């Protein structure tokens, strides 16, 4: 019987555009089988697509129909043809571009296919279930199962800025793969959990955030950026700024539609604003794009928020009337965070006093990402353009002007103010100007007194310093801690002698020189104070090495050759930074003129590479290794199974490193730890993982070795004792081996029973004497005779003294330190091994005698026999071993 099919893949391709055609196929079930076989290739292509999106930040740029399916183009320039070539042509299907109604072979079906809400406010996107297409029927006002099977059972739907590909896996279970389109390449947003936006921003507790202030204002002819204020105009005060991070980093969040939406789909009455944050700091000036994926997030109230509802619109109803509504941040309608963002407001103020100006509340973010605040009625501004911010919950608008004589001075210097942004040209370096900060609060009250501040315009700076060769500073282990972290010695070479005569002559005092680092530089090994290092300057001796200390008053700048920065004098007295770690860093020797403002006249960039040795530079493998595998024999402690790693490595010649300080870590097996590393590099094995059925279940363990070069350090930055930070520093200067294999040997591995005749081990059958005995080992001269337990090239005679009812205590009765007990002895513990004997003949029993083993046969009808004598050994940890020899009674 013929069946009707719609090719789901072709149908999905059609969803890319509003109109178009695709084919269905009227064919037999075996045609579908052919189509399904091709889905394996599709799955491979889709997996590749997923990888590019998730790991590489790629996105879909275009989807277009092709014969048998559709073509997906990706932002990295690649494209994928997702087709089912075996899909036979069939009925012609058209979707009306206005109504979304589906027509098949020219006949309207009453079914609709849209990827948005229809007139009934219902999403009419068709879908596949149980191999059949379901379409929205307007008459039934519901989805109905059609007669059309989905050929290939895979389809794609474009909606809300993403394309969702639906296809079965190998087992036939449907899976969904979401790929972002050009307008929605965002893969993740990282935002603090439990975020509450108020006048300030807090996480985890709404009470920690200060509520947003508001009021009805008095009429004011305000000249600020926000314009004149009308009587009873509703004004909202400052709103806090949150930090967030997007992935991929180059995603332009500011170009997207951002909303806050609650779990019921209600959109908060705010405008969500994202501005690039190059430094991930509190406030930044305007920038075109984020350089590192960091953004500032804040909100502005829309016109829907009024004085009557501001304290209600962001709160719940009924029993939740006093609780903030929780929102998710949506990008182009899609939620990217949890529903845990709150907006905290309060009732409008009825009376608002004018803001009292305070210099400390005026601030800006400098070029290095540091927040600079005003102090003592003054604030320092750098050359260039700076946007200032005044922090006050009741502030509505503000701007800066230069008044009186300072207006003329500003014009002469070329200093300009636009709103809260001040532009300082290079020519104005070192000057001062008094500026008036105009402020109006949410009540329309302007601050008119005591609102001036002195702008200290920074001295000239050098943007492109002269760079010298990098200083290599390797942190090496040593018993003398001062040699682990010696002083950093930077050789300036001829960098200073090459300066012009005027620059050299300008330096007359030591305080004109300073060694500084960028405020944004993190991880340098030495702590700086306000980004400046304590340094000592030296001249060169006749051999070009560090010579006498340099003096600014007695020596010319050209003779300064070396800069020394102390690091540590002991484990507890050092200048190690709390974030210290190996890496490439740059320090700057800044040289200023003698003016009060201190203009930079020279700058030398001094790269310093802080490194650690490789693990293999410090330690060499011992002879316990075979072809890169470390052999470890298990030993007992009571009934625990232990191995020792103390024999794995030794320090290399010329290296003062203590191999006993090496730490070891083992990979888990099935997510369960294989053991616990204790003191003295002993590892207590987890027998539930390593053992099974009295044997080794896992004889090879994967491990890494690590060595902390700063293990002895007890403080940082002179007196730092925070355990967490100290641990982090030690970890940063820890070197690690590559992963290696530990091959386990059980305690008695290699142990066996042997019979000697004339000093040679008998490989054939051993005879039982007429008296029913096999003699224990004796040694006459250099010849061995008799039965023994052999272990690690040593022998122990088998007799009732050495293998007894209780474990012998004398060393003479032990083998390699292990005592042996027979079947009457208690279970083994520590260095004990229990032995039982068997012959395989029920009537023949074996016991230890004073001279060896004694065989007793209870069956007198069979006085002669040939059998196997088996010794079963069980060590204290529960491992069982067997060893056998052939015996014969004639």
CSV table of N, CA and C in Angstrom, one decimal, residues 375-383 400-416 422-436 452-460 595-599:
chain,number,residue,atom,x,y,z
A,375,UNK,N,40.3,63.8,46.6
A,375,UNK,CA,40.7,63.9,48.0
A,375,UNK,C,41.1,65.3,48.3
A,376,UNK,N,40.8,65.8,49.5
A,376,UNK,CA,41.1,67.1,50.0
A,376,UNK,C,40.7,68.1,48.9
A,377,UNK,N,39.5,68.0,48.4
A,377,UNK,CA,39.0,69.0,47.5
A,377,UNK,C,39.8,69.1,46.2
A,378,UNK,N,40.4,68.0,45.8
A,378,UNK,CA,41.2,68.0,44.6
A,378,UNK,C,41.1,66.6,44.0
A,379,UNK,N,41.4,66.5,42.7
A,379,UNK,CA,41.4,65.3,42.0
A,379,UNK,C,42.4,65.4,40.8
A,380,UNK,N,43.3,64.3,40.6
A,380,UNK,CA,44.3,64.4,39.6
A,380,UNK,C,43.7,63.8,38.3
A,381,UNK,N,43.9,64.5,37.2
A,381,UNK,CA,43.4,64.1,35.9
A,381,UNK,C,44.5,63.9,35.0
A,382,UNK,N,44.5,62.8,34.2
A,382,UNK,CA,45.5,62.5,33.2
A,382,UNK,C,45.3,63.3,31.9
A,383,UNK,N,46.3,63.4,31.1
A,383,UNK,CA,46.2,64.0,29.8
A,383,UNK,C,45.3,63.1,29.0
A,400,UNK,N,30.1,69.7,34.5
A,400,UNK,CA,31.2,70.5,35.0
A,400,UNK,C,31.4,71.7,34.1
A,401,UNK,N,31.7,72.9,34.8
A,401,UNK,CA,32.1,74.1,34.0
A,401,UNK,C,33.3,74.8,34.7
A,402,UNK,N,33.9,75.7,34.0
A,402,UNK,CA,35.0,76.5,34.5
A,402,UNK,C,34.4,77.9,34.6
A,403,UNK,N,34.5,78.5,35.8
A,403,UNK,CA,33.9,79.8,36.1
A,403,UNK,C,34.9,80.8,36.3
A,404,UNK,N,34.6,82.1,36.1
A,404,UNK,CA,35.4,83.3,36.4
A,404,UNK,C,36.8,83.2,35.7
A,405,UNK,N,37.8,83.5,36.5
A,405,UNK,CA,39.2,83.5,35.9
A,405,UNK,C,39.6,82.1,35.3
A,406,UNK,N,39.0,81.1,35.9
A,406,UNK,CA,39.4,79.7,35.5
A,406,UNK,C,38.8,79.4,34.1
A,407,UNK,N,37.7,80.1,33.8
A,407,UNK,CA,37.1,79.9,32.4
A,407,UNK,C,38.2,80.3,31.4
A,408,UNK,N,38.7,81.5,31.6
A,408,UNK,CA,39.7,82.0,30.7
A,408,UNK,C,41.0,81.2,30.7
A,409,UNK,N,41.4,80.7,31.8
A,409,UNK,CA,42.6,79.8,31.9
A,409,UNK,C,42.4,78.5,31.2
A,410,UNK,N,41.2,78.0,31.4
A,410,UNK,CA,40.8,76.7,30.7
A,410,UNK,C,40.9,76.9,29.2
A,411,UNK,N,40.3,78.0,28.7
A,411,UNK,CA,40.3,78.3,27.3
A,411,UNK,C,41.7,78.4,26.7
A,412,UNK,N,42.6,79.1,27.5
A,412,UNK,CA,44.0,79.3,27.1
A,412,UNK,C,44.7,78.0,27.1
A,413,UNK,N,44.5,77.1,28.0
A,413,UNK,CA,45.2,75.8,28.1
A,413,UNK,C,44.6,74.8,27.1
A,414,UNK,N,43.4,75.1,26.6
A,414,UNK,CA,42.7,74.1,25.8
A,414,UNK,C,42.0,73.0,26.5
A,415,UNK,N,41.7,73.2,27.8
A,415,UNK,CA,41.0,72.3,28.6
A,415,UNK,C,39.5,72.5,28.4
A,416,UNK,N,38.8,71.4,28.1
A,416,UNK,CA,37.3,71.5,27.8
A,416,UNK,C,36.5,70.6,28.6
A,422,UNK,N,36.0,65.6,30.8
A,422,UNK,CA,37.0,66.7,30.7
A,422,UNK,C,38.1,66.2,29.8
A,423,UNK,N,38.5,67.1,28.9
A,423,UNK,CA,39.6,66.8,27.9
A,423,UNK,C,40.7,67.7,28.2
A,424,UNK,N,41.9,67.0,28.5
A,424,UNK,CA,43.1,67.8,28.8
A,424,UNK,C,44.2,67.5,27.8
A,425,UNK,N,44.6,68.6,27.1
A,425,UNK,CA,45.7,68.4,26.1
A,425,UNK,C,47.0,68.3,26.7
A,426,UNK,N,48.0,67.8,25.9
A,426,UNK,CA,49.3,67.6,26.5
A,426,UNK,C,49.9,69.0,26.9
A,427,UNK,N,49.6,70.0,26.3
A,427,UNK,CA,50.2,71.4,26.6
A,427,UNK,C,49.8,71.8,28.0
A,428,UNK,N,48.7,71.3,28.5
A,428,UNK,CA,48.2,71.7,29.9
A,428,UNK,C,48.8,70.9,31.0
A,429,UNK,N,49.7,70.0,30.7
A,429,UNK,CA,50.3,69.1,31.7
A,429,UNK,C,50.9,70.0,32.8
A,430,UNK,N,50.7,69.5,34.1
A,430,UNK,CA,51.3,70.2,35.2
A,430,UNK,C,50.5,71.4,35.7
A,431,UNK,N,49.4,71.8,35.1
A,431,UNK,CA,48.7,72.9,35.5
A,431,UNK,C,47.6,72.5,36.5
A,432,UNK,N,46.9,73.5,37.1
A,432,UNK,CA,45.8,73.3,38.0
A,432,UNK,C,44.7,74.2,37.6
A,433,UNK,N,43.4,73.7,37.7
A,433,UNK,CA,42.2,74.5,37.4
A,433,UNK,C,41.2,74.2,38.4
A,434,UNK,N,40.4,75.2,38.8
A,434,UNK,CA,39.3,75.0,39.7
A,434,UNK,C,38.0,74.8,38.8
A,435,UNK,N,37.3,73.7,39.1
A,435,UNK,CA,36.1,73.4,38.3
A,435,UNK,C,34.9,73.4,39.2
A,436,UNK,N,33.8,73.8,38.6
A,436,UNK,CA,32.5,73.8,39.3
A,436,UNK,C,31.7,72.6,38.9
A,452,UNK,N,33.0,73.3,44.3
A,452,UNK,CA,34.2,73.5,43.4
A,452,UNK,C,35.3,72.5,43.8
A,453,UNK,N,36.1,72.1,42.8
A,453,UNK,CA,37.2,71.1,43.1
A,453,UNK,C,38.3,71.5,42.2
A,454,UNK,N,39.5,71.3,42.7
A,454,UNK,CA,40.7,71.6,42.0
A,454,UNK,C,41.1,70.4,41.1
A,455,UNK,N,41.3,70.7,39.8
A,455,UNK,CA,41.7,69.6,38.9
A,455,UNK,C,43.2,69.8,38.8
A,456,UNK,N,44.0,68.7,39.2
A,456,UNK,CA,45.4,68.7,39.1
A,456,UNK,C,45.7,68.0,37.8
A,457,UNK,N,46.2,68.7,36.8
A,457,UNK,CA,46.4,68.1,35.5
A,457,UNK,C,47.8,67.4,35.5
A,458,UNK,N,47.8,66.1,35.3
A,458,UNK,CA,49.0,65.3,35.4
A,458,UNK,C,50.1,65.8,34.5
A,459,UNK,N,51.4,65.5,35.0
A,459,UNK,CA,52.5,65.8,34.2
A,459,UNK,C,52.6,65.0,32.9
A,460,UNK,N,53.4,65.4,32.0
A,460,UNK,CA,53.5,64.7,30.7
A,460,UNK,C,54.0,63.3,30.9
A,595,UNK,N,60.5,69.2,38.3
A,595,UNK,CA,59.3,70.1,38.6
A,595,UNK,C,58.4,69.4,39.6
A,596,UNK,N,57.6,70.3,40.1
A,596,UNK,CA,56.6,69.8,41.2
A,596,UNK,C,55.7,68.7,40.6
A,597,UNK,N,55.2,68.9,39.4
A,597,UNK,CA,54.3,67.9,38.8
A,597,UNK,C,55.0,66.7,38.4
A,598,UNK,N,56.3,66.8,38.0
A,598,UNK,CA,57.1,65.6,37.6
A,598,UNK,C,56.7,65.1,36.3
A,599,UNK,N,57.1,65.8,35.2
A,599,UNK,CA,56.9,65.3,33.9
A,599,UNK,C,57.9,64.2,33.5
